[in-house]
PDB file of C-alpha atoms in Angstrom:
ATOM      1  CA  MET K  43     -71.457 180.253  -0.434  1.00 46.00           C
ATOM      2  CA  ALA K  44     -74.979 179.428   0.936  1.00 50.00           C
ATOM      3  CA  PRO K  45     -74.047 175.811   1.362  1.00 50.00           C
ATOM      4  CA  ALA K  46     -71.086 176.395   2.816  1.00 51.00           C
ATOM      5  CA  LYS K  47     -72.783 178.721   5.382  1.00 48.00           C
ATOM      6  CA  ALA K  48     -75.592 175.973   5.824  1.00 49.00           C
ATOM      7  CA  THR K  49     -72.960 173.344   6.980  1.00 48.00           C
ATOM      8  CA  ASN K  50     -71.342 175.527   9.506  1.00 50.00           C
ATOM      9  CA  VAL K  51     -74.199 176.799  10.978  1.00 42.00           C
ATOM     10  CA  VAL K  52     -75.005 172.503  11.156  1.00 39.00           C
ATOM     11  CA  ARG K  53     -71.965 171.856  12.551  1.00 49.00           C
ATOM     12  CA  LEU K  54     -72.202 174.905  15.414  1.00 43.00           C
ATOM     13  CA  LEU K  55     -75.455 173.430  16.372  1.00 42.00           C
ATOM     14  CA  LEU K  56     -74.313 169.958  16.600  1.00 41.00           C
ATOM     15  CA  GLY K  57     -71.036 171.130  18.252  1.00 45.00           C
ATOM     16  CA  SER K  58     -73.334 173.193  21.042  1.00 48.00           C
ATOM     17  CA  THR K  59     -75.641 170.068  21.378  1.00 45.00           C
ATOM     18  CA  ALA K  60     -72.867 167.942  22.288  1.00 46.00           C
ATOM     19  CA  LEU K  61     -71.605 170.210  24.958  1.00 45.00           C
ATOM     20  CA  TRP K  62     -75.015 170.484  26.407  1.00 45.00           C
ATOM     21  CA  LEU K  63     -75.162 166.738  26.711  1.00 46.00           C
ATOM     22  CA  SER K  64     -71.729 166.633  28.384  1.00 51.00           C
ATOM     23  CA  GLN K  65     -72.423 168.951  30.597  1.00 51.00           C
ATOM     24  CA  LEU K  66     -76.051 167.367  31.367  1.00 50.00           C
ATOM     25  CA  GLY K  67     -74.039 163.795  31.709  1.00 53.00           C
ATOM     26  CA  ALA K  68     -71.564 165.333  34.260  1.00 50.00           C
ATOM     27  CA  GLY K  69     -74.095 167.021  36.360  1.00 51.00           C
ATOM     28  CA  THR K  70     -76.277 163.679  36.664  1.00 48.00           C
ATOM     29  CA  VAL K  71     -72.836 161.837  37.938  1.00 48.00           C
ATOM     30  CA  ALA K  72     -72.018 164.496  40.274  1.00 50.00           C
ATOM     31  CA  ALA K  73     -75.753 164.297  41.360  1.00 54.00           C
ATOM     32  CA  SER K  74     -75.906 160.498  41.782  1.00 56.00           C
ATOM     33  CA  LYS K  75     -72.219 160.468  44.008  1.00 64.00           C
ATOM     34  CA  SER K  76     -72.335 158.445  47.063  1.00 69.00           C
ATOM     35  CA  VAL K  77     -70.700 156.994  49.810  1.00 70.00           C
ATOM     36  CA  THR K  78     -70.659 152.969  50.440  1.00 72.00           C
ATOM     37  CA  ALA K  79     -69.212 152.310  53.995  1.00 72.00           C
ATOM     38  CA  HIS K  80     -68.701 148.267  54.921  1.00 75.00           C
ATOM     39  CA  LEU K  81     -68.774 147.602  58.542  1.00 78.00           C
ATOM     40  CA  ALA K  82     -66.646 144.737  59.472  1.00 84.00           C
ATOM     41  CA  ALA K  83     -66.565 142.420  62.344  1.00 84.00           C
ATOM     42  CA  LYS K  84     -62.792 142.191  63.978  1.00 88.00           C
ATOM     43  CA  TRP K  85     -63.400 137.888  63.599  1.00 90.00           C
ATOM     44  CA  PRO K  86     -63.757 136.230  60.131  1.00 92.00           C
ATOM     45  CA  GLU K  87     -66.437 134.942  58.757  1.00 92.00           C
ATOM     46  CA  THR K  88     -68.292 131.846  60.314  1.00 94.00           C
ATOM     47  CA  PRO K  89     -69.990 128.979  59.099  1.00 93.00           C
ATOM     48  CA  LEU K  90     -73.472 129.275  58.011  1.00 94.00           C
ATOM     49  CA  LEU K  91     -74.296 125.357  60.051  1.00 95.00           C
ATOM     50  CA  LEU K  92     -73.201 126.701  63.163  1.00 96.00           C
ATOM     51  CA  GLU K  93     -75.371 129.764  63.186  1.00 96.00           C
ATOM     52  CA  ALA K  94     -78.200 127.648  62.207  1.00 96.00           C
ATOM     53  CA  SER K  95     -77.312 125.392  65.222  1.00 96.00           C
ATOM     54  CA  GLU K  96     -77.097 128.147  67.538  1.00 97.00           C
ATOM     55  CA  PHE K  97     -80.727 129.066  66.248  1.00 97.00           C
ATOM     56  CA  MET K  98     -81.868 125.577  67.310  1.00 97.00           C
ATOM     57  CA  ALA K  99     -80.169 126.262  70.776  1.00 96.00           C
ATOM     58  CA  GLU K 100     -82.219 128.884  71.254  1.00 95.00           C
ATOM     59  CA  GLU K 101     -85.534 127.068  70.728  1.00 94.00           C
ATOM     60  CA  SER K 102     -84.583 124.073  72.515  1.00 95.00           C
ATOM     61  CA  ASN K 103     -82.054 121.699  73.545  1.00 95.00           C
ATOM     62  CA  GLU K 104     -83.272 119.181  72.257  1.00 95.00           C
ATOM     63  CA  LYS K 105     -83.947 120.689  68.985  1.00 96.00           C
ATOM     64  CA  PHE K 106     -80.012 121.648  69.065  1.00 97.00           C
ATOM     65  CA  TRP K 107     -79.278 117.766  69.288  1.00 96.00           C
ATOM     66  CA  GLN K 108     -81.904 116.753  66.525  1.00 95.00           C
ATOM     67  CA  PHE K 109     -80.475 119.096  64.478  1.00 96.00           C
ATOM     68  CA  LEU K 110     -77.022 117.988  64.839  1.00 95.00           C
ATOM     69  CA  GLU K 111     -77.968 114.255  64.301  1.00 94.00           C
ATOM     70  CA  THR K 112     -78.964 115.416  60.435  1.00 93.00           C
ATOM     71  CA  VAL K 113     -76.317 117.300  59.542  1.00 92.00           C
ATOM     72  CA  GLN K 114     -73.033 115.328  61.133  1.00 86.00           C
ATOM     73  CA  GLU K 115     -70.847 115.332  57.541  1.00 82.00           C
ATOM     74  CA  LEU K 116     -72.712 118.230  56.048  1.00 86.00           C
ATOM     75  CA  ALA K 117     -70.156 120.330  55.570  1.00 78.00           C
ATOM     76  CA  ILE K 118     -68.955 118.588  53.022  1.00 76.00           C
ATOM     77  CA  TYR K 119     -71.166 119.195  50.551  1.00 82.00           C
ATOM     78  CA  LYS K 120     -69.972 123.060  51.059  1.00 78.00           C
ATOM     79  CA  GLN K 121     -66.812 121.987  48.750  1.00 75.00           C
ATOM     80  CA  THR K 122     -69.098 120.714  46.093  1.00 77.00           C
ATOM     81  CA  GLU K 123     -72.008 122.866  45.930  1.00 80.00           C
ATOM     82  CA  SER K 124     -72.324 126.732  45.473  1.00 88.00           C
ATOM     83  CA  ASP K 125     -72.845 128.616  48.390  1.00 88.00           C
ATOM     84  CA  TYR K 126     -76.501 129.200  47.133  1.00 91.00           C
ATOM     85  CA  SER K 127     -77.289 125.410  47.205  1.00 91.00           C
ATOM     86  CA  TYR K 128     -75.825 124.820  50.597  1.00 91.00           C
ATOM     87  CA  TYR K 129     -77.287 127.840  52.133  1.00 93.00           C
ATOM     88  CA  ASN K 130     -80.730 126.539  51.072  1.00 93.00           C
ATOM     89  CA  LEU K 131     -79.588 122.734  52.173  1.00 93.00           C
ATOM     90  CA  ILE K 132     -79.146 123.600  55.837  1.00 94.00           C
ATOM     91  CA  LEU K 133     -82.645 125.634  55.674  1.00 95.00           C
ATOM     92  CA  LYS K 134     -84.143 122.038  54.195  1.00 94.00           C
ATOM     93  CA  LYS K 135     -82.434 120.252  57.340  1.00 94.00           C
ATOM     94  CA  ALA K 136     -83.771 123.101  59.470  1.00 95.00           C
ATOM     95  CA  GLY K 137     -86.990 122.560  58.001  1.00 95.00           C
ATOM     96  CA  GLN K 138     -87.463 119.197  59.238  1.00 95.00           C
ATOM     97  CA  PHE K 139     -88.038 120.586  63.044  1.00 95.00           C
ATOM     98  CA  LEU K 140     -89.057 124.589  62.540  1.00 95.00           C
ATOM     99  CA  ASP K 141     -92.673 125.868  61.098  1.00 95.00           C
ATOM    100  CA  ASN K 142     -92.541 128.101  58.148  1.00 95.00           C
ATOM    101  CA  LEU K 143     -92.771 131.534  60.697  1.00 96.00           C
ATOM    102  CA  HIS K 144     -89.337 130.083  62.316  1.00 96.00           C
ATOM    103  CA  ILE K 145     -87.519 129.503  58.803  1.00 96.00           C
ATOM    104  CA  ASN K 146     -88.599 132.529  58.021  1.00 96.00           C
ATOM    105  CA  LEU K 147     -86.629 133.823  61.858  1.00 96.00           C
ATOM    106  CA  LEU K 148     -83.837 131.610  60.835  1.00 96.00           C
ATOM    107  CA  LYS K 149     -83.533 133.408  57.450  1.00 95.00           C
ATOM    108  CA  PHE K 150     -83.269 136.729  58.993  1.00 94.00           C
ATOM    109  CA  ALA K 151     -80.595 135.726  61.840  1.00 94.00           C
ATOM    110  CA  PHE K 152     -78.656 134.704  58.689  1.00 93.00           C
ATOM    111  CA  SER K 153     -78.941 137.811  57.001  1.00 90.00           C
ATOM    112  CA  ILE K 154     -77.836 139.789  59.648  1.00 89.00           C
ATOM    113  CA  ARG K 155     -75.588 136.987  61.447  1.00 91.00           C
ATOM    114  CA  ALA K 156     -77.086 137.312  65.061  1.00 91.00           C
ATOM    115  CA  TYR K 157     -75.597 134.219  66.428  1.00 94.00           C
ATOM    116  CA  SER K 158     -72.446 135.096  64.842  1.00 93.00           C
ATOM    117  CA  PRO K 159     -70.970 136.090  67.842  1.00 93.00           C
ATOM    118  CA  ALA K 160     -71.655 133.093  69.358  1.00 95.00           C
ATOM    119  CA  ILE K 161     -69.932 130.930  67.456  1.00 95.00           C
ATOM    120  CA  GLN K 162     -66.784 133.620  67.954  1.00 94.00           C
ATOM    121  CA  MET K 163     -67.125 133.282  71.881  1.00 95.00           C
ATOM    122  CA  PHE K 164     -66.856 129.092  71.620  1.00 96.00           C
ATOM    123  CA  GLN K 165     -63.800 129.746  69.216  1.00 94.00           C
ATOM    124  CA  GLN K 166     -62.161 132.041  71.610  1.00 94.00           C
ATOM    125  CA  ILE K 167     -62.845 129.728  74.487  1.00 94.00           C
ATOM    126  CA  ALA K 168     -61.428 127.334  72.666  1.00 93.00           C
ATOM    127  CA  ALA K 169     -57.987 129.417  71.915  1.00 91.00           C
ATOM    128  CA  ASP K 170     -57.799 130.005  75.695  1.00 91.00           C
ATOM    129  CA  GLU K 171     -57.419 125.398  76.066  1.00 88.00           C
ATOM    130  CA  PRO K 172     -55.010 126.049  73.836  1.00 85.00           C
ATOM    131  CA  PRO K 173     -55.684 123.264  70.834  1.00 87.00           C
ATOM    132  CA  PRO K 174     -53.139 120.747  70.528  1.00 87.00           C
ATOM    133  CA  ASP K 175     -51.378 121.580  67.119  1.00 86.00           C
ATOM    134  CA  GLY K 176     -52.554 120.040  64.486  1.00 85.00           C
ATOM    135  CA  CYS K 177     -55.842 118.345  65.643  1.00 90.00           C
ATOM    136  CA  ASN K 178     -59.252 119.260  63.657  1.00 92.00           C
ATOM    137  CA  ALA K 179     -60.903 118.301  66.741  1.00 95.00           C
ATOM    138  CA  PHE K 180     -60.001 117.736  70.365  1.00 96.00           C
ATOM    139  CA  VAL K 181     -61.623 116.920  73.660  1.00 96.00           C
ATOM    140  CA  VAL K 182     -61.214 117.940  76.959  1.00 96.00           C
ATOM    141  CA  ILE K 183     -61.392 115.917  80.101  1.00 96.00           C
ATOM    142  CA  HIS K 184     -61.347 117.547  83.438  1.00 94.00           C
ATOM    143  CA  LYS K 185     -58.190 119.501  81.591  1.00 91.00           C
ATOM    144  CA  LYS K 186     -56.414 116.977  79.829  1.00 93.00           C
ATOM    145  CA  HIS K 187     -56.515 117.207  76.358  1.00 92.00           C
ATOM    146  CA  THR K 188     -56.514 114.816  73.644  1.00 94.00           C
ATOM    147  CA  CYS K 189     -57.198 114.748  69.684  1.00 93.00           C
ATOM    148  CA  LYS K 190     -57.487 110.669  69.515  1.00 94.00           C
ATOM    149  CA  ILE K 191     -60.479 108.757  70.170  1.00 94.00           C
ATOM    150  CA  ASN K 192     -58.778 105.810  71.351  1.00 93.00           C
ATOM    151  CA  GLU K 193     -57.059 107.909  74.132  1.00 94.00           C
ATOM    152  CA  ILE K 194     -60.297 108.775  75.710  1.00 95.00           C
ATOM    153  CA  LYS K 195     -61.576 105.944  77.882  1.00 92.00           C
ATOM    154  CA  LYS K 196     -57.553 106.539  79.567  1.00 92.00           C
ATOM    155  CA  LEU K 197     -58.369 109.782  80.201  1.00 93.00           C
ATOM    156  CA  LEU K 198     -61.321 108.642  82.069  1.00 94.00           C
ATOM    157  CA  LYS K 199     -60.100 106.268  84.164  1.00 91.00           C
ATOM    158  CA  LYS K 200     -58.476 109.165  86.814  1.00 88.00           C
ATOM    159  CA  ALA K 201     -60.890 111.851  86.154  1.00 91.00           C
ATOM    160  CA  ALA K 202     -62.702 112.322  89.267  1.00 87.00           C
ATOM    161  CA  SER K 203     -59.492 113.054  90.883  1.00 90.00           C
ATOM    162  CA  ARG K 204     -58.882 116.459  88.676  1.00 92.00           C
ATOM    163  CA  THR K 205     -60.592 119.283  89.169  1.00 92.00           C
ATOM    164  CA  ARG K 206     -63.647 119.473  87.089  1.00 92.00           C
ATOM    165  CA  PRO K 207     -64.568 122.033  84.551  1.00 93.00           C
ATOM    166  CA  TYR K 208     -66.445 125.035  84.496  1.00 93.00           C
ATOM    167  CA  LEU K 209     -69.266 124.937  82.341  1.00 93.00           C
ATOM    168  CA  PHE K 210     -71.129 128.002  80.627  1.00 93.00           C
ATOM    169  CA  LYS K 211     -74.820 129.350  80.482  1.00 91.00           C
ATOM    170  CA  GLY K 212     -74.320 129.000  76.353  1.00 92.00           C
ATOM    171  CA  ASP K 213     -72.476 124.991  76.653  1.00 96.00           C
ATOM    172  CA  HIS K 214     -74.283 122.635  74.902  1.00 96.00           C
ATOM    173  CA  LYS K 215     -75.351 119.475  76.880  1.00 96.00           C
ATOM    174  CA  PHE K 216     -76.173 116.261  76.017  1.00 96.00           C
ATOM    175  CA  PRO K 217     -79.410 115.078  77.465  1.00 93.00           C
ATOM    176  CA  THR K 218     -78.732 112.921  80.765  1.00 89.00           C
ATOM    177  CA  ASN K 219     -80.621 112.358  83.396  1.00 87.00           C
ATOM    178  CA  LYS K 220     -77.196 112.438  85.576  1.00 87.00           C
ATOM    179  CA  GLU K 221     -74.979 115.773  86.221  1.00 83.00           C
ATOM    180  CA  ASN K 222     -72.372 113.891  88.166  1.00 89.00           C
ATOM    181  CA  LEU K 223     -70.123 112.385  85.871  1.00 93.00           C
ATOM    182  CA  PRO K 224     -67.035 112.909  84.260  1.00 95.00           C
ATOM    183  CA  VAL K 225     -67.447 116.023  82.301  1.00 96.00           C
ATOM    184  CA  VAL K 226     -66.003 115.547  78.770  1.00 96.00           C
ATOM    185  CA  ILE K 227     -65.547 118.290  76.166  1.00 97.00           C
ATOM    186  CA  LEU K 228     -65.700 118.806  72.408  1.00 97.00           C
ATOM    187  CA  TYR K 229     -64.043 121.196  70.638  1.00 97.00           C
ATOM    188  CA  ALA K 230     -65.138 120.197  67.243  1.00 96.00           C
ATOM    189  CA  GLU K 231     -67.039 121.875  63.789  1.00 94.00           C
ATOM    190  CA  MET K 232     -70.190 120.446  63.177  1.00 93.00           C
ATOM    191  CA  GLY K 233     -70.961 118.504  59.928  1.00 91.00           C
ATOM    192  CA  THR K 234     -67.033 117.451  59.713  1.00 92.00           C
ATOM    193  CA  ARG K 235     -66.398 113.820  58.952  1.00 92.00           C
ATOM    194  CA  THR K 236     -63.861 114.330  62.450  1.00 94.00           C
ATOM    195  CA  PHE K 237     -66.927 115.840  64.577  1.00 94.00           C
ATOM    196  CA  SER K 238     -68.920 112.980  63.553  1.00 94.00           C
ATOM    197  CA  ALA K 239     -66.415 110.587  64.665  1.00 94.00           C
ATOM    198  CA  PHE K 240     -66.160 111.955  68.039  1.00 96.00           C
ATOM    199  CA  HIS K 241     -69.815 112.333  68.285  1.00 96.00           C
ATOM    200  CA  LYS K 242     -70.828 108.747  67.877  1.00 95.00           C
ATOM    201  CA  VAL K 243     -68.363 107.509  70.739  1.00 96.00           C
ATOM    202  CA  LEU K 244     -69.440 110.478  73.159  1.00 96.00           C
ATOM    203  CA  SER K 245     -73.378 110.060  72.109  1.00 95.00           C
ATOM    204  CA  ALA K 246     -72.731 106.783  73.093  1.00 95.00           C
ATOM    205  CA  LYS K 247     -71.236 107.394  76.573  1.00 95.00           C
ATOM    206  CA  ALA K 248     -73.428 109.934  77.106  1.00 95.00           C
ATOM    207  CA  GLN K 249     -76.333 107.804  77.056  1.00 94.00           C
ATOM    208  CA  ASN K 250     -75.192 104.909  78.436  1.00 93.00           C
ATOM    209  CA  GLU K 251     -74.702 107.498  81.692  1.00 93.00           C
ATOM    210  CA  GLU K 252     -70.930 107.210  81.991  1.00 94.00           C
ATOM    211  CA  ILE K 253     -70.060 110.634  80.806  1.00 95.00           C
ATOM    212  CA  LEU K 254     -71.345 114.321  80.735  1.00 96.00           C
ATOM    213  CA  TYR K 255     -70.988 114.987  77.123  1.00 97.00           C
ATOM    214  CA  VAL K 256     -70.621 118.800  76.171  1.00 97.00           C
ATOM    215  CA  LEU K 257     -69.760 119.981  72.637  1.00 97.00           C
ATOM    216  CA  ARG K 258     -68.078 123.862  71.831  1.00 97.00           C
ATOM    217  CA  HIS K 259     -67.627 124.817  68.643  1.00 96.00           C
ATOM    218  CA  TYR K 260     -64.514 125.034  67.386  1.00 96.00           C
ATOM    219  CA  ILE K 261     -63.397 125.636  63.792  1.00 94.00           C
ATOM    220  CA  GLN K 262     -59.415 124.967  63.155  1.00 91.00           C
ATOM    221  CA  LYS K 263     -59.205 126.977  59.611  1.00 90.00           C
ATOM    222  CA  PRO K 264     -61.062 129.926  60.062  1.00 90.00           C
ATOM    223  CA  SER K 265     -62.036 131.734  56.868  1.00 88.00           C
ATOM    224  CA  SER K 266     -59.844 134.065  55.260  1.00 89.00           C
ATOM    225  CA  ARG K 267     -63.181 136.257  54.325  1.00 88.00           C
ATOM    226  CA  LYS K 268     -64.056 139.116  56.533  1.00 88.00           C
ATOM    227  CA  MET K 269     -67.400 139.022  58.753  1.00 87.00           C
ATOM    228  CA  TYR K 270     -69.556 141.978  57.253  1.00 83.00           C
ATOM    229  CA  LEU K 271     -72.292 142.910  59.684  1.00 78.00           C
ATOM    230  CA  SER K 272     -75.584 144.422  58.552  1.00 76.00           C
ATOM    231  CA  GLY K 273     -78.404 146.319  60.246  1.00 63.00           C
ATOM    232  CA  TYR K 274     -75.832 148.663  61.899  1.00 61.00           C
ATOM    233  CA  GLY K 275     -76.024 152.660  61.098  1.00 63.00           C
ATOM    234  CA  VAL K 276     -72.729 153.856  60.009  1.00 62.00           C
ATOM    235  CA  GLU K 277     -72.446 157.508  60.028  1.00 66.00           C
ATOM    236  CA  LEU K 278     -70.172 159.663  58.022  1.00 66.00           C
ATOM    237  CA  ALA K 279     -69.402 162.958  59.577  1.00 69.00           C
ATOM    238  CA  ILE K 280     -67.024 165.473  57.220  1.00 68.00           C
ATOM    239  CA  LYS K 281     -66.032 168.490  59.548  1.00 69.00           C
ATOM    240  CA  SER K 282     -66.248 171.599  57.804  1.00 67.00           C
ATOM    241  CA  THR K 283     -62.017 173.213  57.657  1.00 66.00           C
ATOM    242  CA  GLU K 284     -63.299 176.554  56.836  1.00 67.00           C
ATOM    243  CA  TYR K 285     -63.100 179.294  59.294  1.00 65.00           C
ATOM    244  CA  LYS K 286     -65.297 182.572  59.595  1.00 65.00           C
ATOM    245  CA  ALA K 287     -64.666 185.746  61.851  1.00 65.00           C
ATOM    246  CA  LEU K 288     -67.712 186.372  63.990  1.00 65.00           C
ATOM    247  CA  ASP K 289     -67.595 189.291  66.390  1.00 62.00           C
ATOM    248  CA  ASP K 290     -69.281 187.733  69.702  1.00 62.00           C
ATOM    249  CA  THR K 291     -69.317 190.872  72.120  1.00 63.00           C
ATOM    250  CA  GLN K 292     -72.839 191.918  71.098  1.00 61.00           C
ATOM    251  CA  VAL K 293     -74.391 187.947  71.752  1.00 54.00           C
ATOM    252  CA  LYS K 294     -72.204 188.226  74.827  1.00 55.00           C
ATOM    253  CA  THR K 295     -74.224 191.626  76.074  1.00 56.00           C
ATOM    254  CA  VAL K 296     -77.136 190.062  74.916  1.00 51.00           C
ATOM    255  CA  THR K 297     -76.965 186.763  76.778  1.00 53.00           C
ATOM    256  CA  ASN K 298     -75.795 188.932  80.338  1.00 55.00           C
ATOM    257  CA  THR K 299     -78.808 190.897  79.982  1.00 54.00           C
ATOM    258  CA  THR K 300     -80.962 187.633  79.724  1.00 54.00           C
ATOM    259  CA  VAL K 301     -79.041 186.166  82.343  1.00 50.00           C
ATOM    260  CA  GLU K 302     -80.122 188.964  84.599  1.00 52.00           C
ATOM    261  CA  ASP K 303     -83.617 189.247  83.931  1.00 55.00           C
ATOM    262  CA  GLU K 304     -83.563 185.611  84.745  1.00 55.00           C
ATOM    263  CA  THR K 305     -82.185 185.928  88.147  1.00 53.00           C
ATOM    264  CA  GLU K 306     -84.632 189.112  89.395  1.00 53.00           C
ATOM    265  CA  ALA K 307     -87.850 186.520  88.629  1.00 54.00           C
ATOM    266  CA  ASN K 308     -86.326 183.848  90.575  1.00 59.00           C
ATOM    267  CA  GLU K 309     -87.195 182.767  94.132  1.00 61.00           C
ATOM    268  CA  VAL K 310     -86.310 185.239  96.996  1.00 61.00           C
ATOM    269  CA  GLN K 311     -86.651 183.710 100.435  1.00 60.00           C
ATOM    270  CA  GLY K 312     -89.748 181.569  99.365  1.00 59.00           C
ATOM    271  CA  PHE K 313     -91.725 184.069  97.434  1.00 57.00           C
ATOM    272  CA  LEU K 314     -91.754 183.817  93.800  1.00 57.00           C
ATOM    273  CA  PHE K 315     -91.935 187.760  92.647  1.00 56.00           C
ATOM    274  CA  GLY K 316     -93.033 187.254  89.317  1.00 58.00           C
ATOM    275  CA  LYS K 317     -96.022 185.308  89.904  1.00 54.00           C
ATOM    276  CA  LEU K 318     -97.187 187.064  93.173  1.00 51.00           C
ATOM    277  CA  ASN K 319    -100.031 189.079  92.946  1.00 51.00           C
ATOM    278  CA  LEU K 320    -100.806 191.820  95.361  1.00 48.00           C
ATOM    279  CA  LEU K 321    -104.053 192.544  96.883  1.00 44.00           C
ATOM    280  CA  VAL K 322    -104.731 195.993  98.097  1.00 42.00           C
ATOM    281  CA  TYR K 323    -107.731 196.888 100.001  1.00 43.00           C
TER     282      TYR K 323
END
């Protein structure tokens, strides 16, 4: 009998311990509940290489074009390298023109995607042209479009007779000594082979002072991934649906009495009787 009772006592203790541990675990899980919010932009994710070029442009126009020369076909590595390796490759290329302090600033700009809106701005400008069908890159020469390099010379012949395009403050203009030249705007994605082919022809003409070469970012096939933004506060407000009855008659009475007291202490024809001291002689 004694062993049976001892066994029952042990079972009871084990059962109580298991129940206590389960309640403790449930309480821990309940205490650790949280709400995670992600803020996504309306436009898709933009390439880091283009964002890096905008960082360079903010430094100087000269650094922008120097950086561009070193990354003409860099995007081809994106297909074979991991995202992290490609990220480090961009930083390595940028490091040729930036010191350690500015490299850290570039990393910070990448983390908050500070220059993504600028890329999207150019993308919207390109959409308003609109781009020719099936073209990875295209040029606009005084309102005439083409995505064939061999047609550029033909469109330049009568460019002066057509309206000169409007240039924006953020446009990237190839360094030249003359401004009164036919304007050729290239819409392309930096780092691609198509861009490189156009750039070689246009930069040569710009150096010979035949054209004013302007570059605007254009991504023919935008990413399918969302553009998540960081560094922005998100508030989740939960409204209580419980309604409580409250007798506010006393509150109104107290409020009215306070207003009357304040009215008596207000200015009367230029005199503040609440602060006026009368001297009696």
